[in-house]
mmCIF file of C-alpha atoms in Angstrom:
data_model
loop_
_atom_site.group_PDB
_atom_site.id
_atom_site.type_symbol
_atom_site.label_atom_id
_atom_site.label_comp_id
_atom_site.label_asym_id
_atom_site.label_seq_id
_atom_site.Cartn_x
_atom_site.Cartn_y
_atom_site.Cartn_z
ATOM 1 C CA UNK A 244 104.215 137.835 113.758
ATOM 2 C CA UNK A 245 101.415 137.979 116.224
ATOM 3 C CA UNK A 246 99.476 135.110 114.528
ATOM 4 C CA UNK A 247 102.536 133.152 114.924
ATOM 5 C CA UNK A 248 103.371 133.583 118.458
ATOM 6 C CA UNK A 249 99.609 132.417 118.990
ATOM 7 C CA UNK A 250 99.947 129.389 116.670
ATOM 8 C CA UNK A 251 102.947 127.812 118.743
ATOM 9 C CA UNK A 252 100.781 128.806 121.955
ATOM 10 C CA UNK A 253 97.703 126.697 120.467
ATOM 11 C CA UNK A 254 100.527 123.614 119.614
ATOM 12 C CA UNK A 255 102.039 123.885 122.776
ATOM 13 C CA UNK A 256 98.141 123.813 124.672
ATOM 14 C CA UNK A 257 97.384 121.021 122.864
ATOM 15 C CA UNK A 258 100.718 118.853 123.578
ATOM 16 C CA UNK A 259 100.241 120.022 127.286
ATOM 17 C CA UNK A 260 96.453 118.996 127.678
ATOM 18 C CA UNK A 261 97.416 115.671 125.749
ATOM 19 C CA UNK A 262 100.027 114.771 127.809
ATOM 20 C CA UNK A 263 97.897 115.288 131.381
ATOM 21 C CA UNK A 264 95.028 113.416 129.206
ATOM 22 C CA UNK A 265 97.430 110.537 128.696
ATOM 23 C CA UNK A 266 97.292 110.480 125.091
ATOM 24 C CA UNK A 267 100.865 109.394 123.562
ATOM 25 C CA UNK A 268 102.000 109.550 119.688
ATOM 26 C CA UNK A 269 102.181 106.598 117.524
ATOM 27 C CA UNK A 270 103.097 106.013 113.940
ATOM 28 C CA UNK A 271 100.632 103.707 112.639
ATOM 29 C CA UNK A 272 101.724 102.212 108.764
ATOM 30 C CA UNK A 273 98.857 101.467 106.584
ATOM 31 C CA UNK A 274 98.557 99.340 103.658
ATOM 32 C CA UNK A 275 96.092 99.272 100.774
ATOM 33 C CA UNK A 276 94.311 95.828 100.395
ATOM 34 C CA UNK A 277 92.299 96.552 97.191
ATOM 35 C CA UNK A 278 94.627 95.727 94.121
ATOM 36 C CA UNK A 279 93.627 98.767 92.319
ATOM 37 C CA UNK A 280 94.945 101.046 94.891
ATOM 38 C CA UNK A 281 97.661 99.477 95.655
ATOM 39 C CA UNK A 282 99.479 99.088 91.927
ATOM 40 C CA UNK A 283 98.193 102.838 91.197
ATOM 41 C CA UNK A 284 100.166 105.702 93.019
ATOM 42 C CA UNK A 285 98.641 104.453 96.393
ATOM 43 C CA UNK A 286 101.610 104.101 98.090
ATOM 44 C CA UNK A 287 101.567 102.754 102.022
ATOM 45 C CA UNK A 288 100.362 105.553 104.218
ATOM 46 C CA UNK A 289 102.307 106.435 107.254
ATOM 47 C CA UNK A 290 100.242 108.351 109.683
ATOM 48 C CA UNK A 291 101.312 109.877 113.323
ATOM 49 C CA UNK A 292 98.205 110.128 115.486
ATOM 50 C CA UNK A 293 97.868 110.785 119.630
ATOM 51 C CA UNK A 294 95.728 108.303 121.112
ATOM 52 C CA UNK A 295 95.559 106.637 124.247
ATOM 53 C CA UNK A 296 96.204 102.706 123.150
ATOM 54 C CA UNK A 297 97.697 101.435 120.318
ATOM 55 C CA UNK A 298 94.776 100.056 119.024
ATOM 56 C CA UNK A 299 93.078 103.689 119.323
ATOM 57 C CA UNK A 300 96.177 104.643 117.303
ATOM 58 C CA UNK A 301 95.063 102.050 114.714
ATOM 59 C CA UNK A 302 91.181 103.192 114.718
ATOM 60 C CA UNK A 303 92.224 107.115 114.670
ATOM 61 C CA UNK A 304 94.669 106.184 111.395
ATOM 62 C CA UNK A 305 91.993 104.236 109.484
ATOM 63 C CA UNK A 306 89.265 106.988 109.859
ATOM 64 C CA UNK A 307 91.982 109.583 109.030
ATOM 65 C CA UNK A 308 93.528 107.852 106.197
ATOM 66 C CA UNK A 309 90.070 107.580 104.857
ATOM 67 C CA UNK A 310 88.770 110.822 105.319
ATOM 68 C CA UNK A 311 91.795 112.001 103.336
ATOM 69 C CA UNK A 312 90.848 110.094 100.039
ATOM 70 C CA UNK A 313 87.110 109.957 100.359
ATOM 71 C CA UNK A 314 87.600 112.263 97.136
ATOM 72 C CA UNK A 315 90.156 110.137 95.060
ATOM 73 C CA UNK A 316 88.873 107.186 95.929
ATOM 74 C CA UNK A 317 84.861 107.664 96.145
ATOM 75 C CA UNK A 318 85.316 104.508 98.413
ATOM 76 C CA UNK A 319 84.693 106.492 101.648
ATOM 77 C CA UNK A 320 82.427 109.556 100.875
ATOM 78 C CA UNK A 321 79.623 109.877 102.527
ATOM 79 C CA UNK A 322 80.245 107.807 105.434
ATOM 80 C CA UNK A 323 80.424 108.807 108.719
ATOM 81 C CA UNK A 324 81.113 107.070 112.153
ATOM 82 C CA UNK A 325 81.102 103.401 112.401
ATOM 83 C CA UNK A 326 80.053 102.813 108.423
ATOM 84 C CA UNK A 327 83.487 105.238 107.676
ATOM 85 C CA UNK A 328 85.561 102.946 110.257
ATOM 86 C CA UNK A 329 84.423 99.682 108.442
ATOM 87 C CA UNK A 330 84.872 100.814 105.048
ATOM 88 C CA UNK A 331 88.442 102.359 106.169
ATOM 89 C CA UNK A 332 89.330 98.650 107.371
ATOM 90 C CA UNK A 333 88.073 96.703 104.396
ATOM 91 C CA UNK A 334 90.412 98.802 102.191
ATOM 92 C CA UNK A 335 93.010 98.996 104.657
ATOM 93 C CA UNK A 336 95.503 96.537 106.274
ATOM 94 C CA UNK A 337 97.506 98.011 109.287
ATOM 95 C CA UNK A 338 101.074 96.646 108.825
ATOM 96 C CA UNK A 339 102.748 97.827 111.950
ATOM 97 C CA UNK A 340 102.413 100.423 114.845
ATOM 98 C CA UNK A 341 105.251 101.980 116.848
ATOM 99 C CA UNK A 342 105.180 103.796 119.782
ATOM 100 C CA UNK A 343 106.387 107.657 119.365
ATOM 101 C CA UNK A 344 106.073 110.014 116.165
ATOM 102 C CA UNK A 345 108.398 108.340 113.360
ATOM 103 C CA UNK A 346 108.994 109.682 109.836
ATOM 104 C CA UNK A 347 109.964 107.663 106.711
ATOM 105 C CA UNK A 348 113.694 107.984 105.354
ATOM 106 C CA UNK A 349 113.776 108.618 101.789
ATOM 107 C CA UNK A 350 117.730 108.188 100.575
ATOM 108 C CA UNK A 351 119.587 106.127 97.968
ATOM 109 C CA UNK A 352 122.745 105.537 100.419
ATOM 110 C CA UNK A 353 120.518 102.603 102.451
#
């Protein structure tokens, strides 16, 4: 129970100190370029980052999306920094970012 209490602490820190450090949330939706990705079970990524800008938003989402399949892709492993951010954006097309934390609707009734 302990280890919980101090885990909602740490969130609430962390929204606190980005909210005096003006970061906001954005949903940022990403789409794969590369034909093989995108016919496979590469779906459109929908990522919610804190940034300061929009297009920080966009930068922070391509360098996490690619982090997160450096493995399944080979693509991105082994790069770091500026090489990670240009690979990330020659695989990746950003479709659309919204301001605020959003969250896809999966139903049949739409």
């Amino acid at each position: 129970m302990r280890a919980l209490i101090e885990t909602f602490r740490t969130i609430r820190a962390r929204h606190r100190a980005a909210r005096r450090a003006g970061l906001r949330s954005y949903t940022v939706v990403l789409d794969w370029v590369i034909k093989e990705y995108s016919d496979h079970d590469y779906a459109p990524e929908i990522v919610t980052v804190r940034a300061s800008s929009p297009l920080a938003a966009e930068m922070n989402a391509l360098l996490d999306t690619a982090r997160g399949h450096a493995k399944r892709t080979g693509q991105f492993e082994g790069l770091e920094g500026r090489a990670l951010l240009l690979a990330a954006s020659n695989h990746l097309t950003v479709v659309a970012t919204f301001d605020g934390a959003h969250s896809p609707v999966h139903s049949d009734h739409f």
